[in-house]
Amino acid sequence: MTNAFRVVKEQQMSVCSASIQFGVPTTSLRQRVRGRVYPEVISSGLCPVLSQEEEAMFVDHLKLMASVRYGYTRMEVVNMTSEYAVFLHKRDEEHP
C-alpha cells in the first residue's frame, strides 16, 4: 500500500493502475491519496477490548471446556466475553 501510495503521489501512475500493479484495493488507495485516510493506517476498526494475555486466558478456558465435551455456542461466547470485560472493568454493565 505504501509503495502504491508513493507512486500515485509522485504522479507516476494512476490510482487504478497502481492498485492493480501493487495488488491493493482501489478504494483504499484512493481514500489515502485524497486524504480521507491517513496513509500510514494499517488496520481499521476499533481497538480490541481484551489484551492478548486476557484473550489467551479466555481461549484456554474455552479449550478446557471443549476438552471435557462442553462446548459453547457463538452467542454464549459473545455473552461470556462481554461479562468478562465488565468483570475486568473494561466495560460498564450498561454497555457491555
PDB file of N, CA and C in Angstrom:
ATOM      1  N   MET A   1       0.830  -1.187   0.000  1.00  0.00           N
ATOM      2  CA  MET A   1       0.000   0.000   0.000  1.00  0.00           C
ATOM      3  C   MET A   1       0.876   1.253   0.000  1.00  0.00           C
ATOM      4  N   THR A   2       1.935   1.234   0.787  1.00  0.00           N
ATOM      5  CA  THR A   2       2.814   2.399   0.876  1.00  0.00           C
ATOM      6  C   THR A   2       3.461   2.702  -0.461  1.00  0.00           C
ATOM      7  N   ASN A   3       3.942   1.657  -1.133  1.00  0.00           N
ATOM      8  CA  ASN A   3       4.580   1.869  -2.436  1.00  0.00           C
ATOM      9  C   ASN A   3       3.583   2.376  -3.467  1.00  0.00           C
ATOM     10  N   ALA A   4       2.388   1.833  -3.466  1.00  0.00           N
ATOM     11  CA  ALA A   4       1.351   2.285  -4.392  1.00  0.00           C
ATOM     12  C   ALA A   4       1.007   3.752  -4.117  1.00  0.00           C
ATOM     13  N   PHE A   5       0.879   4.105  -2.855  1.00  0.00           N
ATOM     14  CA  PHE A   5       0.583   5.483  -2.472  1.00  0.00           C
ATOM     15  C   PHE A   5       1.678   6.425  -2.967  1.00  0.00           C
ATOM     16  N   ARG A   6       2.922   6.034  -2.741  1.00  0.00           N
ATOM     17  CA  ARG A   6       4.053   6.874  -3.148  1.00  0.00           C
ATOM     18  C   ARG A   6       4.062   7.100  -4.660  1.00  0.00           C
ATOM     19  N   VAL A   7       3.846   6.022  -5.430  1.00  0.00           N
ATOM     20  CA  VAL A   7       3.880   6.120  -6.891  1.00  0.00           C
ATOM     21  C   VAL A   7       2.766   7.041  -7.394  1.00  0.00           C
ATOM     22  N   VAL A   8       1.586   6.946  -6.816  1.00  0.00           N
ATOM     23  CA  VAL A   8       0.467   7.798  -7.239  1.00  0.00           C
ATOM     24  C   VAL A   8       0.740   9.247  -6.868  1.00  0.00           C
ATOM     25  N   LYS A   9       1.234   9.479  -5.652  1.00  0.00           N
ATOM     26  CA  LYS A   9       1.509  10.851  -5.217  1.00  0.00           C
ATOM     27  C   LYS A   9       2.604  11.503  -6.057  1.00  0.00           C
ATOM     28  N   GLU A  10       3.545  10.716  -6.527  1.00  0.00           N
ATOM     29  CA  GLU A  10       4.612  11.250  -7.386  1.00  0.00           C
ATOM     30  C   GLU A  10       4.151  11.375  -8.835  1.00  0.00           C
ATOM     31  N   GLN A  11       2.874  11.108  -9.088  1.00  0.00           N
ATOM     32  CA  GLN A  11       2.219  11.212 -10.390  1.00  0.00           C
ATOM     33  C   GLN A  11       2.894  10.355 -11.457  1.00  0.00           C
ATOM     34  N   GLN A  12       3.390   9.200 -11.026  1.00  0.00           N
ATOM     35  CA  GLN A  12       3.992   8.261 -11.964  1.00  0.00           C
ATOM     36  C   GLN A  12       2.978   7.256 -12.486  1.00  0.00           C
ATOM     37  N   MET A  13       1.812   7.171 -11.799  1.00  0.00           N
ATOM     38  CA  MET A  13       0.831   6.162 -12.164  1.00  0.00           C
ATOM     39  C   MET A  13      -0.530   6.591 -11.640  1.00  0.00           C
ATOM     40  N   SER A  14      -1.590   6.121 -12.296  1.00  0.00           N
ATOM     41  CA  SER A  14      -2.944   6.405 -11.820  1.00  0.00           C
ATOM     42  C   SER A  14      -3.278   5.490 -10.635  1.00  0.00           C
ATOM     43  N   VAL A  15      -4.324   5.865  -9.910  1.00  0.00           N
ATOM     44  CA  VAL A  15      -4.754   5.063  -8.765  1.00  0.00           C
ATOM     45  C   VAL A  15      -5.130   3.662  -9.221  1.00  0.00           C
ATOM     46  N   CYS A  16      -5.871   3.583 -10.318  1.00  0.00           N
ATOM     47  CA  CYS A  16      -6.331   2.288 -10.819  1.00  0.00           C
ATOM     48  C   CYS A  16      -5.147   1.398 -11.221  1.00  0.00           C
ATOM     49  N   SER A  17      -4.204   1.948 -11.958  1.00  0.00           N
ATOM     50  CA  SER A  17      -3.043   1.175 -12.394  1.00  0.00           C
ATOM     51  C   SER A  17      -2.187   0.739 -11.211  1.00  0.00           C
ATOM     52  N   ALA A  18      -1.991   1.641 -10.257  1.00  0.00           N
ATOM     53  CA  ALA A  18      -1.178   1.323  -9.079  1.00  0.00           C
ATOM     54  C   ALA A  18      -1.846   0.240  -8.245  1.00  0.00           C
ATOM     55  N   SER A  19      -3.164   0.285  -8.126  1.00  0.00           N
ATOM     56  CA  SER A  19      -3.852  -0.727  -7.323  1.00  0.00           C
ATOM     57  C   SER A  19      -3.713  -2.106  -7.948  1.00  0.00           C
ATOM     58  N   ILE A  20      -3.739  -2.163  -9.267  1.00  0.00           N
ATOM     59  CA  ILE A  20      -3.563  -3.445  -9.955  1.00  0.00           C
ATOM     60  C   ILE A  20      -2.126  -3.936  -9.827  1.00  0.00           C
ATOM     61  N   GLN A  21      -1.176  -3.047 -10.091  1.00  0.00           N
ATOM     62  CA  GLN A  21       0.233  -3.446 -10.056  1.00  0.00           C
ATOM     63  C   GLN A  21       0.681  -3.878  -8.664  1.00  0.00           C
ATOM     64  N   PHE A  22       0.216  -3.173  -7.627  1.00  0.00           N
ATOM     65  CA  PHE A  22       0.661  -3.476  -6.268  1.00  0.00           C
ATOM     66  C   PHE A  22      -0.295  -4.392  -5.514  1.00  0.00           C
ATOM     67  N   GLY A  23      -1.413  -4.744  -6.137  1.00  0.00           N
ATOM     68  CA  GLY A  23      -2.343  -5.684  -5.526  1.00  0.00           C
ATOM     69  C   GLY A  23      -3.054  -5.150  -4.291  1.00  0.00           C
ATOM     70  N   VAL A  24      -3.437  -3.882  -4.345  1.00  0.00           N
ATOM     71  CA  VAL A  24      -4.157  -3.280  -3.220  1.00  0.00           C
ATOM     72  C   VAL A  24      -5.535  -2.820  -3.697  1.00  0.00           C
ATOM     73  N   PRO A  25      -6.509  -2.741  -2.799  1.00  0.00           N
ATOM     74  CA  PRO A  25      -7.848  -2.295  -3.197  1.00  0.00           C
ATOM     75  C   PRO A  25      -7.835  -0.852  -3.718  1.00  0.00           C
ATOM     76  N   THR A  26      -8.511  -0.639  -4.831  1.00  0.00           N
ATOM     77  CA  THR A  26      -8.558   0.682  -5.456  1.00  0.00           C
ATOM     78  C   THR A  26      -9.154   1.726  -4.514  1.00  0.00           C
ATOM     79  N   THR A  27     -10.245   1.376  -3.857  1.00  0.00           N
ATOM     80  CA  THR A  27     -10.925   2.331  -2.977  1.00  0.00           C
ATOM     81  C   THR A  27     -10.037   2.732  -1.802  1.00  0.00           C
ATOM     82  N   SER A  28      -9.339   1.772  -1.217  1.00  0.00           N
ATOM     83  CA  SER A  28      -8.458   2.077  -0.077  1.00  0.00           C
ATOM     84  C   SER A  28      -7.329   3.012  -0.507  1.00  0.00           C
ATOM     85  N   LEU A  29      -6.751   2.731  -1.668  1.00  0.00           N
ATOM     86  CA  LEU A  29      -5.675   3.582  -2.168  1.00  0.00           C
ATOM     87  C   LEU A  29      -6.202   4.983  -2.478  1.00  0.00           C
ATOM     88  N   ARG A  30      -7.355   5.056  -3.120  1.00  0.00           N
ATOM     89  CA  ARG A  30      -7.943   6.352  -3.470  1.00  0.00           C
ATOM     90  C   ARG A  30      -8.229   7.181  -2.213  1.00  0.00           C
ATOM     91  N   GLN A  31      -8.722   6.556  -1.157  1.00  0.00           N
ATOM     92  CA  GLN A  31      -9.001   7.281   0.089  1.00  0.00           C
ATOM     93  C   GLN A  31      -7.734   7.851   0.697  1.00  0.00           C
ATOM     94  N   ARG A  32      -6.647   7.119   0.614  1.00  0.00           N
ATOM     95  CA  ARG A  32      -5.375   7.616   1.141  1.00  0.00           C
ATOM     96  C   ARG A  32      -4.845   8.773   0.303  1.00  0.00           C
ATOM     97  N   VAL A  33      -4.956   8.655  -1.008  1.00  0.00           N
ATOM     98  CA  VAL A  33      -4.470   9.701  -1.908  1.00  0.00           C
ATOM     99  C   VAL A  33      -5.270  10.985  -1.715  1.00  0.00           C
ATOM    100  N   ARG A  34      -6.571  10.862  -1.516  1.00  0.00           N
ATOM    101  CA  ARG A  34      -7.426  12.046  -1.330  1.00  0.00           C
ATOM    102  C   ARG A  34      -7.354  12.619   0.079  1.00  0.00           C
ATOM    103  N   GLY A  35      -6.673  11.934   0.983  1.00  0.00           N
ATOM    104  CA  GLY A  35      -6.506  12.444   2.335  1.00  0.00           C
ATOM    105  C   GLY A  35      -7.622  12.082   3.292  1.00  0.00           C
ATOM    106  N   ARG A  36      -8.516  11.189   2.888  1.00  0.00           N
ATOM    107  CA  ARG A  36      -9.607  10.778   3.780  1.00  0.00           C
ATOM    108  C   ARG A  36      -9.131   9.804   4.852  1.00  0.00           C
ATOM    109  N   VAL A  37      -8.067   9.076   4.545  1.00  0.00           N
ATOM    110  CA  VAL A  37      -7.481   8.122   5.484  1.00  0.00           C
ATOM    111  C   VAL A  37      -5.994   8.436   5.562  1.00  0.00           C
ATOM    112  N   TYR A  38      -5.464   8.473   6.784  1.00  0.00           N
ATOM    113  CA  TYR A  38      -4.043   8.725   6.967  1.00  0.00           C
ATOM    114  C   TYR A  38      -3.244   7.611   6.278  1.00  0.00           C
ATOM    115  N   PRO A  39      -2.254   7.948   5.468  1.00  0.00           N
ATOM    116  CA  PRO A  39      -1.540   6.942   4.668  1.00  0.00           C
ATOM    117  C   PRO A  39      -0.889   5.807   5.452  1.00  0.00           C
ATOM    118  N   GLU A  40      -0.476   6.058   6.679  1.00  0.00           N
ATOM    119  CA  GLU A  40       0.201   5.018   7.446  1.00  0.00           C
ATOM    120  C   GLU A  40      -0.745   4.119   8.230  1.00  0.00           C
ATOM    121  N   VAL A  41      -2.054   4.335   8.112  1.00  0.00           N
ATOM    122  CA  VAL A  41      -3.019   3.499   8.820  1.00  0.00           C
ATOM    123  C   VAL A  41      -2.921   2.077   8.275  1.00  0.00           C
ATOM    124  N   ILE A  42      -2.702   1.123   9.183  1.00  0.00           N
ATOM    125  CA  ILE A  42      -2.544  -0.273   8.777  1.00  0.00           C
ATOM    126  C   ILE A  42      -3.856  -1.024   8.929  1.00  0.00           C
ATOM    127  N   SER A  43      -4.564  -0.795  10.013  1.00  0.00           N
ATOM    128  CA  SER A  43      -5.820  -1.508  10.233  1.00  0.00           C
ATOM    129  C   SER A  43      -6.920  -0.510  10.535  1.00  0.00           C
ATOM    130  N   SER A  44      -8.139  -0.949  10.314  1.00  0.00           N
ATOM    131  CA  SER A  44      -9.266  -0.087  10.610  1.00  0.00           C
ATOM    132  C   SER A  44     -10.100  -0.739  11.710  1.00  0.00           C
ATOM    133  N   GLY A  45     -11.035  -0.006  12.208  1.00  0.00           N
ATOM    134  CA  GLY A  45     -11.909  -0.563  13.227  1.00  0.00           C
ATOM    135  C   GLY A  45     -11.486  -0.162  14.628  1.00  0.00           C
ATOM    136  N   LEU A  46     -12.191  -0.721  15.579  1.00  0.00           N
ATOM    137  CA  LEU A  46     -11.942  -0.412  16.982  1.00  0.00           C
ATOM    138  C   LEU A  46     -10.771  -1.223  17.526  1.00  0.00           C
ATOM    139  N   CYS A  47     -10.172  -0.717  18.582  1.00  0.00           N
ATOM    140  CA  CYS A  47      -9.106  -1.449  19.255  1.00  0.00           C
ATOM    141  C   CYS A  47      -9.724  -2.612  20.035  1.00  0.00           C
ATOM    142  N   PRO A  48      -8.985  -3.689  20.203  1.00  0.00           N
ATOM    143  CA  PRO A  48      -9.529  -4.814  20.973  1.00  0.00           C
ATOM    144  C   PRO A  48      -9.775  -4.427  22.425  1.00  0.00           C
ATOM    145  N   VAL A  49     -10.813  -5.014  23.009  1.00  0.00           N
ATOM    146  CA  VAL A  49     -11.146  -4.728  24.405  1.00  0.00           C
ATOM    147  C   VAL A  49     -10.205  -5.486  25.330  1.00  0.00           C
ATOM    148  N   LEU A  50      -9.943  -6.742  25.015  1.00  0.00           N
ATOM    149  CA  LEU A  50      -9.086  -7.577  25.854  1.00  0.00           C
ATOM    150  C   LEU A  50      -7.644  -7.523  25.359  1.00  0.00           C
ATOM    151  N   SER A  51      -6.712  -7.562  26.294  1.00  0.00           N
ATOM    152  CA  SER A  51      -5.303  -7.658  25.907  1.00  0.00           C
ATOM    153  C   SER A  51      -5.045  -9.068  25.386  1.00  0.00           C
ATOM    154  N   GLN A  52      -3.910  -9.283  24.795  1.00  0.00           N
ATOM    155  CA  GLN A  52      -3.591 -10.608  24.265  1.00  0.00           C
ATOM    156  C   GLN A  52      -3.532 -11.646  25.382  1.00  0.00           C
ATOM    157  N   GLU A  53      -3.025 -11.251  26.548  1.00  0.00           N
ATOM    158  CA  GLU A  53      -2.938 -12.173  27.682  1.00  0.00           C
ATOM    159  C   GLU A  53      -4.328 -12.545  28.187  1.00  0.00           C
ATOM    160  N   GLU A  54      -5.202 -11.539  28.293  1.00  0.00           N
ATOM    161  CA  GLU A  54      -6.566 -11.802  28.761  1.00  0.00           C
ATOM    162  C   GLU A  54      -7.321 -12.683  27.771  1.00  0.00           C
ATOM    163  N   GLU A  55      -7.120 -12.396  26.500  1.00  0.00           N
ATOM    164  CA  GLU A  55      -7.778 -13.215  25.475  1.00  0.00           C
ATOM    165  C   GLU A  55      -7.255 -14.644  25.507  1.00  0.00           C
ATOM    166  N   ALA A  56      -5.954 -14.801  25.719  1.00  0.00           N
ATOM    167  CA  ALA A  56      -5.359 -16.144  25.787  1.00  0.00           C
ATOM    168  C   ALA A  56      -5.943 -16.934  26.961  1.00  0.00           C
ATOM    169  N   MET A  57      -6.125 -16.270  28.095  1.00  0.00           N
ATOM    170  CA  MET A  57      -6.722 -16.946  29.251  1.00  0.00           C
ATOM    171  C   MET A  57      -8.153 -17.382  28.942  1.00  0.00           C
ATOM    172  N   PHE A  58      -8.891 -16.525  28.269  1.00  0.00           N
ATOM    173  CA  PHE A  58     -10.269 -16.836  27.907  1.00  0.00           C
ATOM    174  C   PHE A  58     -10.316 -18.009  26.925  1.00  0.00           C
ATOM    175  N   VAL A  59      -9.422 -17.992  25.953  1.00  0.00           N
ATOM    176  CA  VAL A  59      -9.356 -19.084  24.972  1.00  0.00           C
ATOM    177  C   VAL A  59      -8.976 -20.393  25.654  1.00  0.00           C
ATOM    178  N   ASP A  60      -8.047 -20.335  26.606  1.00  0.00           N
ATOM    179  CA  ASP A  60      -7.668 -21.543  27.355  1.00  0.00           C
ATOM    180  C   ASP A  60      -8.874 -22.132  28.080  1.00  0.00           C
ATOM    181  N   HIS A  61      -9.701 -21.271  28.657  1.00  0.00           N
ATOM    182  CA  HIS A  61     -10.913 -21.749  29.332  1.00  0.00           C
ATOM    183  C   HIS A  61     -11.851 -22.433  28.340  1.00  0.00           C
ATOM    184  N   LEU A  62     -12.038 -21.813  27.176  1.00  0.00           N
ATOM    185  CA  LEU A  62     -12.916 -22.402  26.159  1.00  0.00           C
ATOM    186  C   LEU A  62     -12.388 -23.757  25.694  1.00  0.00           C
ATOM    187  N   LYS A  63     -11.074 -23.853  25.519  1.00  0.00           N
ATOM    188  CA  LYS A  63     -10.470 -25.120  25.096  1.00  0.00           C
ATOM    189  C   LYS A  63     -10.606 -26.188  26.178  1.00  0.00           C
ATOM    190  N   LEU A  64     -10.432 -25.784  27.427  1.00  0.00           N
ATOM    191  CA  LEU A  64     -10.592 -26.724  28.539  1.00  0.00           C
ATOM    192  C   LEU A  64     -12.015 -27.275  28.564  1.00  0.00           C
ATOM    193  N   MET A  65     -12.976 -26.394  28.436  1.00  0.00           N
ATOM    194  CA  MET A  65     -14.374 -26.827  28.453  1.00  0.00           C
ATOM    195  C   MET A  65     -14.680 -27.722  27.250  1.00  0.00           C
ATOM    196  N   ALA A  66     -14.094 -27.417  26.108  1.00  0.00           N
ATOM    197  CA  ALA A  66     -14.312 -28.253  24.925  1.00  0.00           C
ATOM    198  C   ALA A  66     -13.686 -29.629  25.119  1.00  0.00           C
ATOM    199  N   SER A  67     -12.569 -29.689  25.845  1.00  0.00           N
ATOM    200  CA  SER A  67     -11.902 -30.977  26.063  1.00  0.00           C
ATOM    201  C   SER A  67     -12.723 -31.922  26.947  1.00  0.00           C
ATOM    202  N   VAL A  68     -13.603 -31.355  27.772  1.00  0.00           N
ATOM    203  CA  VAL A  68     -14.486 -32.181  28.600  1.00  0.00           C
ATOM    204  C   VAL A  68     -15.879 -32.270  27.985  1.00  0.00           C
ATOM    205  N   ARG A  69     -15.927 -32.018  26.680  1.00  0.00           N
ATOM    206  CA  ARG A  69     -17.151 -32.156  25.877  1.00  0.00           C
ATOM    207  C   ARG A  69     -18.244 -31.157  26.245  1.00  0.00           C
ATOM    208  N   TYR A  70     -17.842 -29.994  26.746  1.00  0.00           N
ATOM    209  CA  TYR A  70     -18.828 -28.948  26.998  1.00  0.00           C
ATOM    210  C   TYR A  70     -18.498 -27.790  26.077  1.00  0.00           C
ATOM    211  N   GLY A  71     -19.236 -27.685  24.997  1.00  0.00           N
ATOM    212  CA  GLY A  71     -18.997 -26.612  24.041  1.00  0.00           C
ATOM    213  C   GLY A  71     -19.964 -25.464  24.244  1.00  0.00           C
ATOM    214  N   TYR A  72     -19.545 -24.308  23.832  1.00  0.00           N
ATOM    215  CA  TYR A  72     -20.383 -23.117  23.924  1.00  0.00           C
ATOM    216  C   TYR A  72     -20.850 -22.739  22.523  1.00  0.00           C
ATOM    217  N   THR A  73     -22.029 -22.150  22.442  1.00  0.00           N
ATOM    218  CA  THR A  73     -22.489 -21.594  21.167  1.00  0.00           C
ATOM    219  C   THR A  73     -21.775 -20.263  20.947  1.00  0.00           C
ATOM    220  N   ARG A  74     -21.857 -19.776  19.735  1.00  0.00           N
ATOM    221  CA  ARG A  74     -21.242 -18.487  19.426  1.00  0.00           C
ATOM    222  C   ARG A  74     -21.830 -17.390  20.322  1.00  0.00           C
ATOM    223  N   MET A  75     -23.149 -17.395  20.492  1.00  0.00           N
ATOM    224  CA  MET A  75     -23.799 -16.387  21.316  1.00  0.00           C
ATOM    225  C   MET A  75     -23.346 -16.475  22.768  1.00  0.00           C
ATOM    226  N   GLU A  76     -23.165 -17.682  23.285  1.00  0.00           N
ATOM    227  CA  GLU A  76     -22.684 -17.839  24.662  1.00  0.00           C
ATOM    228  C   GLU A  76     -21.274 -17.281  24.805  1.00  0.00           C
ATOM    229  N   VAL A  77     -20.436 -17.501  23.807  1.00  0.00           N
ATOM    230  CA  VAL A  77     -19.062 -16.977  23.857  1.00  0.00           C
ATOM    231  C   VAL A  77     -19.082 -15.451  23.829  1.00  0.00           C
ATOM    232  N   VAL A  78     -19.925 -14.873  22.990  1.00  0.00           N
ATOM    233  CA  VAL A  78     -20.033 -13.412  22.921  1.00  0.00           C
ATOM    234  C   VAL A  78     -20.506 -12.854  24.264  1.00  0.00           C
ATOM    235  N   ASN A  79     -21.521 -13.476  24.838  1.00  0.00           N
ATOM    236  CA  ASN A  79     -22.035 -13.007  26.138  1.00  0.00           C
ATOM    237  C   ASN A  79     -20.995 -13.166  27.246  1.00  0.00           C
ATOM    238  N   MET A  80     -20.290 -14.303  27.244  1.00  0.00           N
ATOM    239  CA  MET A  80     -19.252 -14.518  28.265  1.00  0.00           C
ATOM    240  C   MET A  80     -18.121 -13.506  28.120  1.00  0.00           C
ATOM    241  N   THR A  81     -17.777 -13.182  26.890  1.00  0.00           N
ATOM    242  CA  THR A  81     -16.712 -12.201  26.658  1.00  0.00           C
ATOM    243  C   THR A  81     -17.135 -10.833  27.177  1.00  0.00           C
ATOM    244  N   SER A  82     -18.376 -10.464  26.937  1.00  0.00           N
ATOM    245  CA  SER A  82     -18.885  -9.186  27.443  1.00  0.00           C
ATOM    246  C   SER A  82     -18.867  -9.158  28.970  1.00  0.00           C
ATOM    247  N   GLU A  83     -19.304 -10.248  29.593  1.00  0.00           N
ATOM    248  CA  GLU A  83     -19.293 -10.332  31.057  1.00  0.00           C
ATOM    249  C   GLU A  83     -17.863 -10.281  31.599  1.00  0.00           C
ATOM    250  N   TYR A  84     -16.931 -10.903  30.891  1.00  0.00           N
ATOM    251  CA  TYR A  84     -15.520 -10.884  31.298  1.00  0.00           C
ATOM    252  C   TYR A  84     -14.968  -9.465  31.216  1.00  0.00           C
ATOM    253  N   ALA A  85     -15.332  -8.732  30.162  1.00  0.00           N
ATOM    254  CA  ALA A  85     -14.882  -7.347  30.021  1.00  0.00           C
ATOM    255  C   ALA A  85     -15.446  -6.478  31.136  1.00  0.00           C
ATOM    256  N   VAL A  86     -16.686  -6.715  31.534  1.00  0.00           N
ATOM    257  CA  VAL A  86     -17.281  -5.979  32.663  1.00  0.00           C
ATOM    258  C   VAL A  86     -16.542  -6.330  33.948  1.00  0.00           C
ATOM    259  N   PHE A  87     -16.252  -7.611  34.150  1.00  0.00           N
ATOM    260  CA  PHE A  87     -15.528  -8.071  35.336  1.00  0.00           C
ATOM    261  C   PHE A  87     -14.159  -7.404  35.441  1.00  0.00           C
ATOM    262  N   LEU A  88     -13.491  -7.212  34.299  1.00  0.00           N
ATOM    263  CA  LEU A  88     -12.165  -6.585  34.271  1.00  0.00           C
ATOM    264  C   LEU A  88     -12.239  -5.056  34.304  1.00  0.00           C
ATOM    265  N   HIS A  89     -13.456  -4.512  34.397  1.00  0.00           N
ATOM    266  CA  HIS A  89     -13.698  -3.065  34.410  1.00  0.00           C
ATOM    267  C   HIS A  89     -13.238  -2.401  33.112  1.00  0.00           C
ATOM    268  N   LYS A  90     -13.352  -3.124  32.026  1.00  0.00           N
ATOM    269  CA  LYS A  90     -13.027  -2.548  30.724  1.00  0.00           C
ATOM    270  C   LYS A  90     -14.285  -2.075  30.012  1.00  0.00           C
ATOM    271  N   ARG A  91     -15.419  -2.523  30.487  1.00  0.00           N
ATOM    272  CA  ARG A  91     -16.739  -2.096  30.002  1.00  0.00           C
ATOM    273  C   ARG A  91     -17.629  -1.910  31.212  1.00  0.00           C
ATOM    274  N   ASP A  92     -18.638  -1.047  31.076  1.00  0.00           N
ATOM    275  CA  ASP A  92     -19.586  -0.930  32.180  1.00  0.00           C
ATOM    276  C   ASP A  92     -20.774  -1.850  31.915  1.00  0.00           C
ATOM    277  N   GLU A  93     -21.534  -2.123  32.941  1.00  0.00           N
ATOM    278  CA  GLU A  93     -22.632  -3.087  32.835  1.00  0.00           C
ATOM    279  C   GLU A  93     -23.734  -2.613  31.906  1.00  0.00           C
ATOM    280  N   GLU A  94     -23.863  -1.312  31.742  1.00  0.00           N
ATOM    281  CA  GLU A  94     -24.907  -0.784  30.864  1.00  0.00           C
ATOM    282  C   GLU A  94     -24.548  -0.923  29.392  1.00  0.00           C
ATOM    283  N   HIS A  95     -23.254  -0.964  29.083  1.00  0.00           N
ATOM    284  CA  HIS A  95     -22.791  -1.065  27.695  1.00  0.00           C
ATOM    285  C   HIS A  95     -21.713  -2.144  27.570  1.00  0.00           C
ATOM    286  N   PRO A  96     -22.095  -3.405  27.789  1.00  0.00           N
ATOM    287  CA  PRO A  96     -21.078  -4.457  27.722  1.00  0.00           C
ATOM    288  C   PRO A  96     -20.638  -4.665  26.300  1.00  0.00           C
TER     289      PRO A  96
END
